[in-house]
CSV table of C-alpha atoms and ligand atoms in Angstrom, one decimal:
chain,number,residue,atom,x,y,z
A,151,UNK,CA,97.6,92.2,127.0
A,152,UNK,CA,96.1,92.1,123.6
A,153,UNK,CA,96.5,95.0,121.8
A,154,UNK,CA,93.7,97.8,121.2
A,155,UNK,CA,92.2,97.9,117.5
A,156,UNK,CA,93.3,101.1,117.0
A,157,UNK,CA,97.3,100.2,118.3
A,158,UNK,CA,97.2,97.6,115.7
A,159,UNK,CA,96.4,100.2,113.1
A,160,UNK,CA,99.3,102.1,114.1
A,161,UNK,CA,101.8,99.2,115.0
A,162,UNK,CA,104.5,99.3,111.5
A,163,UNK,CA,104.5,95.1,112.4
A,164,UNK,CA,100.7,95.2,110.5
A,165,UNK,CA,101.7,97.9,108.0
A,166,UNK,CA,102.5,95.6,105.0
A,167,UNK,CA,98.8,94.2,105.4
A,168,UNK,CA,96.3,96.4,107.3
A,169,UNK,CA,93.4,94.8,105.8
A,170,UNK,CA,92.1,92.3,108.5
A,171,UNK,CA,92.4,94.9,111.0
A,172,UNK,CA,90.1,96.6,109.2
A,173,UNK,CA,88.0,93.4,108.7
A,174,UNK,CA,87.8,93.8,112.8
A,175,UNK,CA,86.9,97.0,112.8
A,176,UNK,CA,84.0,97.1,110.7
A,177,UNK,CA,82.5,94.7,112.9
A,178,UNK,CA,81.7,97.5,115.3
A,179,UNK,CA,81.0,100.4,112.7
A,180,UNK,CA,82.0,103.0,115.4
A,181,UNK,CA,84.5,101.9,117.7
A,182,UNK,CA,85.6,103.8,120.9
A,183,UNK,CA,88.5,103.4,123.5
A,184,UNK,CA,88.1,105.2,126.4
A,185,UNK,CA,89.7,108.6,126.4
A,186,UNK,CA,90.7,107.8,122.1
A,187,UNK,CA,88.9,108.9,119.2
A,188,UNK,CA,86.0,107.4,118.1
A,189,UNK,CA,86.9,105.4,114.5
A,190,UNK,CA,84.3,104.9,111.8
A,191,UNK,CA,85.2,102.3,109.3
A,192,UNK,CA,82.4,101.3,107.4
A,193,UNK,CA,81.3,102.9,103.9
A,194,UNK,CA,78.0,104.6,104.4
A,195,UNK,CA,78.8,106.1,107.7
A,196,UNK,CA,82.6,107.5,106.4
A,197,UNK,CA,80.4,109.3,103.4
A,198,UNK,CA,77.9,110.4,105.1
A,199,UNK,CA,79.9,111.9,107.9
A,200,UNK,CA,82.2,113.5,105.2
A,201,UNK,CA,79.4,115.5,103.9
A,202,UNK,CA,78.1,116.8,107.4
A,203,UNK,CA,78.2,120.1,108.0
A,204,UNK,CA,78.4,119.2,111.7
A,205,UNK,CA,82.0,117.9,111.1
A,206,UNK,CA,84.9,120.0,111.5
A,207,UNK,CA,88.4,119.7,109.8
A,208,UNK,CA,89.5,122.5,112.3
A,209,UNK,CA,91.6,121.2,115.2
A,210,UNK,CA,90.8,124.6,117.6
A,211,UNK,CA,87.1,122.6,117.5
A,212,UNK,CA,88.8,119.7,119.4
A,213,UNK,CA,87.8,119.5,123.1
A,214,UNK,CA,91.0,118.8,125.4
A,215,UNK,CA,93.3,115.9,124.1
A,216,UNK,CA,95.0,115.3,127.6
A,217,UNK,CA,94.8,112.3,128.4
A,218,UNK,CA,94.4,111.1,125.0
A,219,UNK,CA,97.5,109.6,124.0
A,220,UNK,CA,96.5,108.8,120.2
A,221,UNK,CA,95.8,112.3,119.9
A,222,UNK,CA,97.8,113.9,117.2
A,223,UNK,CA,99.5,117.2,119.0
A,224,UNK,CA,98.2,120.5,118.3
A,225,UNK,CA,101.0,121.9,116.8
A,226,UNK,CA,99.3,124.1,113.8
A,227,UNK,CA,98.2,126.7,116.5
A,228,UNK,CA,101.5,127.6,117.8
A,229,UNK,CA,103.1,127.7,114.3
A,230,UNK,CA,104.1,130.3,112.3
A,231,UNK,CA,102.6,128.7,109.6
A,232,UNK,CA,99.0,128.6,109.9
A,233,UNK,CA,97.2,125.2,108.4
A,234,UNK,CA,96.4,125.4,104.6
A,235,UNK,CA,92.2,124.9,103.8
A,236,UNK,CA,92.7,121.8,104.6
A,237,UNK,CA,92.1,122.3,108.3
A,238,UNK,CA,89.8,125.1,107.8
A,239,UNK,CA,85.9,125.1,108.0
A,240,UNK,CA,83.2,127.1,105.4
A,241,UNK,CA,83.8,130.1,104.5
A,242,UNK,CA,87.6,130.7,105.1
A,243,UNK,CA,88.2,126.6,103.4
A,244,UNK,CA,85.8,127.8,100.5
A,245,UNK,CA,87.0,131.0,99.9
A,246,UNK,CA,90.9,129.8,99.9
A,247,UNK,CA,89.9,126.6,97.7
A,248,UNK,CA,88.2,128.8,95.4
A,249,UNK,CA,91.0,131.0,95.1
A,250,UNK,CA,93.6,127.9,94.7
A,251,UNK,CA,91.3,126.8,92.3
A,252,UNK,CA,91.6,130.0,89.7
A,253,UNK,CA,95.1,129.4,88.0
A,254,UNK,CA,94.6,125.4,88.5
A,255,UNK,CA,91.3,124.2,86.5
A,256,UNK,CA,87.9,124.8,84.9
A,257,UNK,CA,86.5,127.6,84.7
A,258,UNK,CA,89.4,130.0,84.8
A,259,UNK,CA,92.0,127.5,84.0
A,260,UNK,CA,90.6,124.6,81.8
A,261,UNK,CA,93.7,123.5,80.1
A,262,UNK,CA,96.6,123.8,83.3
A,263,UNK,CA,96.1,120.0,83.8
A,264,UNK,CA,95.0,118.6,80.6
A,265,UNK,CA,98.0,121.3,78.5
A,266,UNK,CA,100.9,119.4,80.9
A,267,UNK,CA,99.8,115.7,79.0
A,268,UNK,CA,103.1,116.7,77.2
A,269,UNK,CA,105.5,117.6,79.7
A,270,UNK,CA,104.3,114.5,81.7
A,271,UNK,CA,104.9,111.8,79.2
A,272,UNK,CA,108.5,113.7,78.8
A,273,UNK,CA,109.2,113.0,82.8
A,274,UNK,CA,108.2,110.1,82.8
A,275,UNK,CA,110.0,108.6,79.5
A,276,UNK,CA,113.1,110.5,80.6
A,277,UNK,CA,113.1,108.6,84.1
A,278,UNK,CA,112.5,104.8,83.2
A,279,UNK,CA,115.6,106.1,80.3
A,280,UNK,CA,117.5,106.8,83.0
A,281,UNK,CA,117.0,103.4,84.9
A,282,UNK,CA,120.7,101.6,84.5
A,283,UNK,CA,120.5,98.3,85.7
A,284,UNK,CA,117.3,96.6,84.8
A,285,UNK,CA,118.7,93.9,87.3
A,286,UNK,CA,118.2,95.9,90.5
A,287,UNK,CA,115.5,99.1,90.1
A,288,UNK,CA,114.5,100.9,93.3
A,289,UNK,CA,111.1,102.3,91.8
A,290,UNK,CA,110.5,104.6,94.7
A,291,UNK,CA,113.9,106.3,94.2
A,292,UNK,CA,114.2,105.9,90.7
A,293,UNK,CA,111.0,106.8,89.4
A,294,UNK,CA,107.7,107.0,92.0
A,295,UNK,CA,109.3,109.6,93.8
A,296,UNK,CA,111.1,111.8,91.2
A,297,UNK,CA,107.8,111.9,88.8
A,298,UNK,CA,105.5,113.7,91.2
A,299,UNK,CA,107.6,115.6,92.8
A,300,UNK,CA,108.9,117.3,89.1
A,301,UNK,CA,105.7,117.6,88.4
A,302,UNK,CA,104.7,119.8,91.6
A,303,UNK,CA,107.3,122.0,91.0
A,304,UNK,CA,106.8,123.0,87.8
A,305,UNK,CA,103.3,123.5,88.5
A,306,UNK,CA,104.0,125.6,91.0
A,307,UNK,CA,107.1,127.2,90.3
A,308,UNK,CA,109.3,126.2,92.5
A,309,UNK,CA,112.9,124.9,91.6
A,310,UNK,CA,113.4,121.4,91.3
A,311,UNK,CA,117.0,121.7,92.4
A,312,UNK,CA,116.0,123.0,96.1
A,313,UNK,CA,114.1,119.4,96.3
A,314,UNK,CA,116.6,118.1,98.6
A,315,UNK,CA,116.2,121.3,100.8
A,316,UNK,CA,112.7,120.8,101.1
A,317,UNK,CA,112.8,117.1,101.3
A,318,UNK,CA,113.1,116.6,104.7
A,319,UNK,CA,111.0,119.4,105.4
A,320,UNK,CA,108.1,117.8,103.8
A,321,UNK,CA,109.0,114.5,104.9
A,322,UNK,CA,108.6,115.7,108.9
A,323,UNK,CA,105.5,117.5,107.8
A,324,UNK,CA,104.0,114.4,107.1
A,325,UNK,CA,105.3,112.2,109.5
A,326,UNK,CA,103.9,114.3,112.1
A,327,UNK,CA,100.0,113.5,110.4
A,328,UNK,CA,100.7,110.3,111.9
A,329,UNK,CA,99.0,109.7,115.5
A,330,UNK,CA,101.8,107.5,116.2
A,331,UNK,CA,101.2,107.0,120.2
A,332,UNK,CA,104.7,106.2,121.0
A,333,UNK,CA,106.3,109.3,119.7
A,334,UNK,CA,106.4,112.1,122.4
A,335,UNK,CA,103.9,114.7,121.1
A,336,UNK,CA,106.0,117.8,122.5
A,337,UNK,CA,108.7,117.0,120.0
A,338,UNK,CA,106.9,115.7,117.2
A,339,UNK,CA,104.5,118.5,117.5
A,340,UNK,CA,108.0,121.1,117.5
A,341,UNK,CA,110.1,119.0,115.3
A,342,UNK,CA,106.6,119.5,112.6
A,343,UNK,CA,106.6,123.5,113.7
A,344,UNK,CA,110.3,123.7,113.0
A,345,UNK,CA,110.1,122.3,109.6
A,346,UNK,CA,106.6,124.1,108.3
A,347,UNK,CA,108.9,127.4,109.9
A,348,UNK,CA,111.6,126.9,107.6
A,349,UNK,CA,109.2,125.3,104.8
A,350,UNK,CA,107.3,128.8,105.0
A,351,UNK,CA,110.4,131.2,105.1
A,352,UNK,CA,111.5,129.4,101.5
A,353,UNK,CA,108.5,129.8,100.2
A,354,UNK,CA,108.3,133.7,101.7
A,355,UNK,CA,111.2,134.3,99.7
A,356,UNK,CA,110.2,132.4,96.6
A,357,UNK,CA,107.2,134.3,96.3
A,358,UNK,CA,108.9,137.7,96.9
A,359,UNK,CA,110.7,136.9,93.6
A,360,UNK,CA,107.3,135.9,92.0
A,361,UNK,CA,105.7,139.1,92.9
A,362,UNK,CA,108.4,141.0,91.1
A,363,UNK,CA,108.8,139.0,88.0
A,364,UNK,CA,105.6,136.8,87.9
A,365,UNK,CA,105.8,133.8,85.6
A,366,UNK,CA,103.1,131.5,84.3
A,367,UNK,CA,103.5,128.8,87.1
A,368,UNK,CA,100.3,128.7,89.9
A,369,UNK,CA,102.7,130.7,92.4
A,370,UNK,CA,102.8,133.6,90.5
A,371,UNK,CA,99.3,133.4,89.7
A,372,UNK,CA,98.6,133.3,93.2
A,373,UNK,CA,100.3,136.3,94.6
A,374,UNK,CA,99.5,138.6,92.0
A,375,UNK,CA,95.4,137.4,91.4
A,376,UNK,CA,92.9,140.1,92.1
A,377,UNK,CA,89.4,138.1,91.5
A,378,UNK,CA,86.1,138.3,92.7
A,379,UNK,CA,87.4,137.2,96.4
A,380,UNK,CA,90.1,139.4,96.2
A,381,UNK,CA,93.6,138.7,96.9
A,382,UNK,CA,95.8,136.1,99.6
A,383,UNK,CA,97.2,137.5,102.5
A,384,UNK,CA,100.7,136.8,102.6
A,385,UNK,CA,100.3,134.0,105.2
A,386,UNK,CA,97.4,132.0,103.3
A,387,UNK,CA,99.3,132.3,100.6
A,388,UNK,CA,102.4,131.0,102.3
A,389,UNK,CA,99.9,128.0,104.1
A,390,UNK,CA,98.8,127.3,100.6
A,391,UNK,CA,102.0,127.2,99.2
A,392,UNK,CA,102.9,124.7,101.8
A,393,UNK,CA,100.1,122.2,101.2
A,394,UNK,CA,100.2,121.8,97.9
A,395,UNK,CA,104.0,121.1,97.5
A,396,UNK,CA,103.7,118.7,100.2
A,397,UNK,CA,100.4,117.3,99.0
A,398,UNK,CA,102.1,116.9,95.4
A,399,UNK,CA,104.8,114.5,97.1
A,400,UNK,CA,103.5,112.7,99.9
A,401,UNK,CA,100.9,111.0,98.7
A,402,UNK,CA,101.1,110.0,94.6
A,403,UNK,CA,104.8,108.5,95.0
A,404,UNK,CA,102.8,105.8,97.0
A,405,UNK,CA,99.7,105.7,94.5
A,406,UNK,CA,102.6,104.6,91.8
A,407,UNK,CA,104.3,102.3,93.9
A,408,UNK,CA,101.3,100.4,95.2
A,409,UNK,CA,99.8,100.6,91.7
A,410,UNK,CA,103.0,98.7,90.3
A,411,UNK,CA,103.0,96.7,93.5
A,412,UNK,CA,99.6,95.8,92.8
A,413,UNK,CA,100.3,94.8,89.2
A,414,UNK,CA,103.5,92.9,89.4
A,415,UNK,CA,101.0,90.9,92.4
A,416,UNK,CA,98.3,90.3,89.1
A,417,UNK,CA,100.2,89.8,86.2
A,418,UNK,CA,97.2,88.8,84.5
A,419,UNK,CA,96.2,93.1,84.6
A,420,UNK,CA,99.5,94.1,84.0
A,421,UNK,CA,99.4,92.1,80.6
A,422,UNK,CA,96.3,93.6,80.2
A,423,UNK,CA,97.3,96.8,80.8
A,424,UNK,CA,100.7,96.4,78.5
A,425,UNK,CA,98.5,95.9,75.3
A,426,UNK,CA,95.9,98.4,76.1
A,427,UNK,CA,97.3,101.6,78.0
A,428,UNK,CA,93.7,103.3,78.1
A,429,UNK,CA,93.2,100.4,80.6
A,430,UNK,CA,95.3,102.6,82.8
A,431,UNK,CA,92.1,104.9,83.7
A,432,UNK,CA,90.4,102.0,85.4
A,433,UNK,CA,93.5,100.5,86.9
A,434,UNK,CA,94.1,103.6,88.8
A,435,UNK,CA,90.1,104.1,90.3
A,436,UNK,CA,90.8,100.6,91.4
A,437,UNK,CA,94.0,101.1,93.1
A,438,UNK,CA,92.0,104.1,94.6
A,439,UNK,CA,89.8,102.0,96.1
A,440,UNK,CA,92.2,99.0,96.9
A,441,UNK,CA,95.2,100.6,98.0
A,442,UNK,CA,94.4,104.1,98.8
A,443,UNK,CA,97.6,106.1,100.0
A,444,UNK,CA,95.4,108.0,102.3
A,445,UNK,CA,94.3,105.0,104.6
A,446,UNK,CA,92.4,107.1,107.2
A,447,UNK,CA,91.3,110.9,107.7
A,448,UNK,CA,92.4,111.4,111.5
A,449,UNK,CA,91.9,114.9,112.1
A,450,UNK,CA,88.1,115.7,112.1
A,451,UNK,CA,85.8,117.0,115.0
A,452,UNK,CA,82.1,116.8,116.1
A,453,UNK,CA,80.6,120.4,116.5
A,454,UNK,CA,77.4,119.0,118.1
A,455,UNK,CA,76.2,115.5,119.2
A,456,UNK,CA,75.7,113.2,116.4
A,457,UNK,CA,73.9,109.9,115.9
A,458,UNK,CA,75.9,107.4,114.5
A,459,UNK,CA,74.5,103.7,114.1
A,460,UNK,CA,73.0,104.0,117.5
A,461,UNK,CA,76.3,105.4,119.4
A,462,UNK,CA,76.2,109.4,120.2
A,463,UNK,CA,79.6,110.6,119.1
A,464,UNK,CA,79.6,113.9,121.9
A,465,UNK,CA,80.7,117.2,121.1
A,466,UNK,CA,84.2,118.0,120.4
A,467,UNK,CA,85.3,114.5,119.6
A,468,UNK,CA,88.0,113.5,117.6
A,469,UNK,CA,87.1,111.2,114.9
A,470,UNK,CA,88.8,109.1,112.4
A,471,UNK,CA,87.6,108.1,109.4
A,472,UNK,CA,88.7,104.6,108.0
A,473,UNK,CA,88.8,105.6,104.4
A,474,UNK,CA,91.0,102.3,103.4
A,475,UNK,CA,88.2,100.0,105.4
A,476,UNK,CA,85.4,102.0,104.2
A,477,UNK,CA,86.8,100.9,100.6
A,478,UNK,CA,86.7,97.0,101.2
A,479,UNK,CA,83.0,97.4,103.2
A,480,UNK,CA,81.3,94.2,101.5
A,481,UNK,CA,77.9,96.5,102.1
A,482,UNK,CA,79.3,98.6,99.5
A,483,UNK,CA,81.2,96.9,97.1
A,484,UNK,CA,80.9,93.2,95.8
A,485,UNK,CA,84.0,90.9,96.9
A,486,UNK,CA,86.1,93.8,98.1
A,487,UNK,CA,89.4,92.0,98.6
A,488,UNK,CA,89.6,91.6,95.0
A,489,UNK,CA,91.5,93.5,92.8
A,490,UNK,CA,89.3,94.2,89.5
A,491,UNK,CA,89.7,97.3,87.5
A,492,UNK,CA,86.7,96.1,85.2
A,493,UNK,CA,84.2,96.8,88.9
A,494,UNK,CA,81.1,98.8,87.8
A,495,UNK,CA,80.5,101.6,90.2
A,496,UNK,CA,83.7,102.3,91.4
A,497,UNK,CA,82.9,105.2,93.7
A,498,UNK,CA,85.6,104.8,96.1
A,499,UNK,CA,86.6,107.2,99.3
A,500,UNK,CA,90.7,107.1,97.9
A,501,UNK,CA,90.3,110.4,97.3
A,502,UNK,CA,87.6,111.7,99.8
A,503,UNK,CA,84.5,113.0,99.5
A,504,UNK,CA,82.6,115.9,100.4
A,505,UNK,CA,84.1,119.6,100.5
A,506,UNK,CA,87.4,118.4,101.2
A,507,UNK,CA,87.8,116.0,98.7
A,508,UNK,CA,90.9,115.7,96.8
A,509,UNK,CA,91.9,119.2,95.7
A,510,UNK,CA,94.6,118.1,92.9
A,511,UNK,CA,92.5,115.0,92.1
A,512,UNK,CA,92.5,115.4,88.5
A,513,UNK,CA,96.7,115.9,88.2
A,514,UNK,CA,96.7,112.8,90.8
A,515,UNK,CA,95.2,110.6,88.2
A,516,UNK,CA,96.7,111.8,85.0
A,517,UNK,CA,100.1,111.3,86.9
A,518,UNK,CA,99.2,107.8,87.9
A,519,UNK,CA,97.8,106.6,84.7
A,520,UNK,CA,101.2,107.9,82.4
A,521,UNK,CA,103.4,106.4,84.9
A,522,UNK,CA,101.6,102.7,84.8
A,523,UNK,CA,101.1,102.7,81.8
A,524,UNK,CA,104.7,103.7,80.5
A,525,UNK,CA,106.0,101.4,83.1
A,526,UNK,CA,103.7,98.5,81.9
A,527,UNK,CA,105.1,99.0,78.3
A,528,UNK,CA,108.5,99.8,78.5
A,529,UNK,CA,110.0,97.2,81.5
A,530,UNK,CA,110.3,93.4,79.9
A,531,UNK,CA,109.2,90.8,82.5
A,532,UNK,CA,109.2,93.1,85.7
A,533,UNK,CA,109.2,91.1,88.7
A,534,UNK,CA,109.0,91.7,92.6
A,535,UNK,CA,112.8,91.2,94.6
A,536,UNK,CA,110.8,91.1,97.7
A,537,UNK,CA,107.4,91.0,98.5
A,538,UNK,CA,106.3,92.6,101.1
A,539,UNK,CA,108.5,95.5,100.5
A,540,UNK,CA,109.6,97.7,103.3
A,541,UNK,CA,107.1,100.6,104.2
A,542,UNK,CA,107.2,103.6,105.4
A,543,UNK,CA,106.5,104.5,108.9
A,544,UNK,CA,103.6,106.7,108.6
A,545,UNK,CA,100.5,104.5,109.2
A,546,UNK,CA,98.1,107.4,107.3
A,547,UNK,CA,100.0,108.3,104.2
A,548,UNK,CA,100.3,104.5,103.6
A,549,UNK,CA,103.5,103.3,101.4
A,550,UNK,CA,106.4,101.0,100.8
A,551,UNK,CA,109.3,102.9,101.4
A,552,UNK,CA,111.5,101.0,98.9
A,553,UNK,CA,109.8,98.7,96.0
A,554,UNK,CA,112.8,96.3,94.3
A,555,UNK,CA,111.9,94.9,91.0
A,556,UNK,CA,114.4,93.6,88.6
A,557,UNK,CA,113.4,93.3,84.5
A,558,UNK,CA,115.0,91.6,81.6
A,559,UNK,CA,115.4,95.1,79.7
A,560,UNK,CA,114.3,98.7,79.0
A,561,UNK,CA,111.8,99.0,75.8
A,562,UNK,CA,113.2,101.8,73.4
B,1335,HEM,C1,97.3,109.9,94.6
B,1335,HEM,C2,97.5,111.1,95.0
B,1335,HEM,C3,96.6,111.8,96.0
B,1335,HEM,C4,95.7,111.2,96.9
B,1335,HEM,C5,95.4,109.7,97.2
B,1335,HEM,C6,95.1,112.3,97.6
B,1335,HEM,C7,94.1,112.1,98.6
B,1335,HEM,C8,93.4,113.2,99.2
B,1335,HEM,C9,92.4,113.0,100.2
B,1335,HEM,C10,91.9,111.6,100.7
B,1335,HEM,C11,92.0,114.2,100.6
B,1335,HEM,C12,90.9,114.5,101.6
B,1335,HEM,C13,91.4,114.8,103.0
B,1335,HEM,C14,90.3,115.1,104.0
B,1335,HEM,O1,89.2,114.9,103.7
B,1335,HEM,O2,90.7,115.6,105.1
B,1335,HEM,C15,92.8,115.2,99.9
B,1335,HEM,C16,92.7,116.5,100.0
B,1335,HEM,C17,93.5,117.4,99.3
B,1335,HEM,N1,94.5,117.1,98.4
B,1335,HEM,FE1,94.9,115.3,97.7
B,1335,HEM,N2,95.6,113.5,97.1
B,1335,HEM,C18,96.5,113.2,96.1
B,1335,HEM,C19,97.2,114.1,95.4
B,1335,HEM,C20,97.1,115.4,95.5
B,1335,HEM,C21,97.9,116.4,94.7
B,1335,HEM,C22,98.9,116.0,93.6
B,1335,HEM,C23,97.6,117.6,95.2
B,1335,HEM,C24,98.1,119.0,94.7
B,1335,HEM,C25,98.2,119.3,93.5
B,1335,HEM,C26,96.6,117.4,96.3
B,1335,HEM,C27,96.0,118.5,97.0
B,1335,HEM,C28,95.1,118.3,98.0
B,1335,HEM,C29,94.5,119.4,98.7
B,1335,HEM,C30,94.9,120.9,98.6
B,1335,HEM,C31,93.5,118.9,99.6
B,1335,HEM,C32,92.7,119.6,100.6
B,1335,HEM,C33,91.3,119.9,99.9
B,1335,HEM,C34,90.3,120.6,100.8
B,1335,HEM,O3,90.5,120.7,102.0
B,1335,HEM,O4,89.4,121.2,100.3
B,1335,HEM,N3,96.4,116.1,96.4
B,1335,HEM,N4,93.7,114.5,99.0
């Protein structure tokens, strides 16, 4: 039996090279399997949908998934952690992003990105320093991996050392965003509630602490702000707490590691990119675009009919929007399987669109363009040990799980 389009997203045999799948897809802009969710994949129709009012990110807007077994389980309901504003619809999302947004950028807090230039050049010189043998470099353990996660720490206060507590934490968090249709959805759904149970009881006690001696980290800020929309309850605050840390380390580890992936595959840019370092600004829109670490958005619903390219999506539908296939639509952008940082008009979905586009977009890039950009200058003659490299499992948060490069030496 040949396998359905959407299997073959999920199937880890097509994870090293999703593309033609895509290629498939777009051929029938919205796809449905009887009883799945109906999968949009072409440019026009991901951005339009993304700015529809009639779309909701919140799962209690699903009809029934019984029966659908590439729906993702329900778990958020039953946990004691409710879902961060990024499951919520207008006005809780909005009020919530608002209120993340006060100690985090313009117009309360213009400089928190832009004032940590400093402190990221310092993590990120102080890990390819500590690389050892330039002969044999795991760049997702030695650097992709420890870079962003530092990073959301400090910003948010919490102590780099209890990393390995929250690791795995995070790490089931995330694996449970993946509609994998194999997994049993009971126990990926509790195995997810029991690590966002324990993720929020940390983070109830960090914040405790905060509250009584409030620092200048976004934590602090949080649970002590009184603005115009008032103050967090304790459990938004604890939700919010949640998706940021595990926002800040699931998804930019893989933006380095395909970016330096990407590079090592056209020398030609990395050369570039080694003589001129403000090169890394375009480099990392088109990595955006070409290997975006969010491949699909699978958690939105239909709150009414909607006409799309001649097919009714009904009410209560579960949709999934093909962000990575909307990104190579040849509609939309000229020769799409080509990776060119000099494109005009780069205005790629990597990192959404819409009200829900990439909260901590501007820290995503900064963090991406210091890391290529030191990489590309310091490492002499990088090259790939293996290519493909091995990926991770998750089929939505899309990246190679290991990246082995050897180099002739470390530039002072
Ligand atoms: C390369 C790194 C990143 C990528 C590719 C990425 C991508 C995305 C995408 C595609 C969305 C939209 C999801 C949707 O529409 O359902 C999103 C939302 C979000 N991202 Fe990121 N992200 C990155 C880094 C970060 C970081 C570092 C943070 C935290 C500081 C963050 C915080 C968030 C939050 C809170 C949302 C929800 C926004 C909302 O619902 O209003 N992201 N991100």
């Amino acid at each position: 039996m040949t396998q359905s389009l959407l299997h073959q997203i999920l199937d880890y045999a097509n994870r090293a090279n999703p593309y033609p799948i895509y290629e498939q897809l777009r051929k029938t802009p919205v796809h449905h399997d009887d009883g799945g969710p109906y999968v949009i994949s072409t440019y026009y129709e991901i951005r339009s949908l993304l700015h529809d009012p009639r779309i909701s990110s919140d799962a209690r807007n699903l009809a029934s998934t019984a029966g659908d077994p590439l729906a993702e389980p329900a778990q958020e309901e039953e946990s004691a952690l409710p879902p961060g504003f990024l499951r919520l619809d207008p006005p809780e999302h909005d009020r919530l992003r608002r209120m993340t947004n006060r100690p985090f950028g313009p117009p309360h807090s213009p400089h928190r990105v832009d004032g940590m230039r400093g402190e990221l050049h310092d993590i990120v010189s102080g890990l390819v320093d500590g690389i050892g043998d330039p002969g044999r470099i795991d760049l997702v353990e030695q650097f992709s991996y420890p870079f962003p996660v530092t990073v959301i720490c400090r910003l948010l206060g919490v102590p780099r050392e209890d990393e390995s507590r929250f690791h795995t934490w995070a790490d089931t968090i995330a694996a449970s965003l993946d509609p994998d249709p194999d997994a049993d959805p009971t126990e990926r759904g509790k195995g997810a509630n029991d690590a966002r149970m324990q993720l929020g009881m940390y983070l109830a006690g960090l914040i405790e602490e905060r509250r009584k001696n409030p620092g200048d980290d976004m934590l602090s800020q949080l649970a002590t702000a009184k603005g115009e929309d008032g103050s967090m309850t304790t459990m938004e605050l604890l939700s919010t707490a949640a998706l940021l840390l595990i926002a800040g380390h699931e998804t930019t580890v893989n933006l380095i590691t395909n970016g330096m992936l990407t590079l090592l595959r056209h020398p030609d840019v990395l050369q570039r990119l080694r003589e001129d370092p403000r090169l890394a600004v375009p480099v990392v829109e088109e990595l955006l675009r070409f290997e975006p670490p969010v491949q699909l958005v699978p958690q939105r619903t239909t709150l009414a009919d909607i006409e799309v390219r001649g097919v009714t999506i009904p009410k209560g539908a579960s949709l999934w929007l093909v962000l990575a296939s909307g990104n190579r639509d040849p509609q939309r952008f000229e020769d799409p399987d080509r990776f060119d940082p000099d494109r005009p008009d780069n205005q790629h979905l990597g990192l959404g669109s819409g009200i829900h586009s990439c909260f901590g977009a501007p820290l995503a890039r900064l963090e991406a363009q210091f890391a290529l950009a030191e990489l590309a200058r310091r490492l002499e003659n990088p090259r790939l040990l293996e290519d493909p490299p091995p990926y991770r499992q998750n089929a939505v948060l899309r990246g190679p799980r290991h990246l082995h490069i050897s180099c002739d030496g470390i530039r002072p």
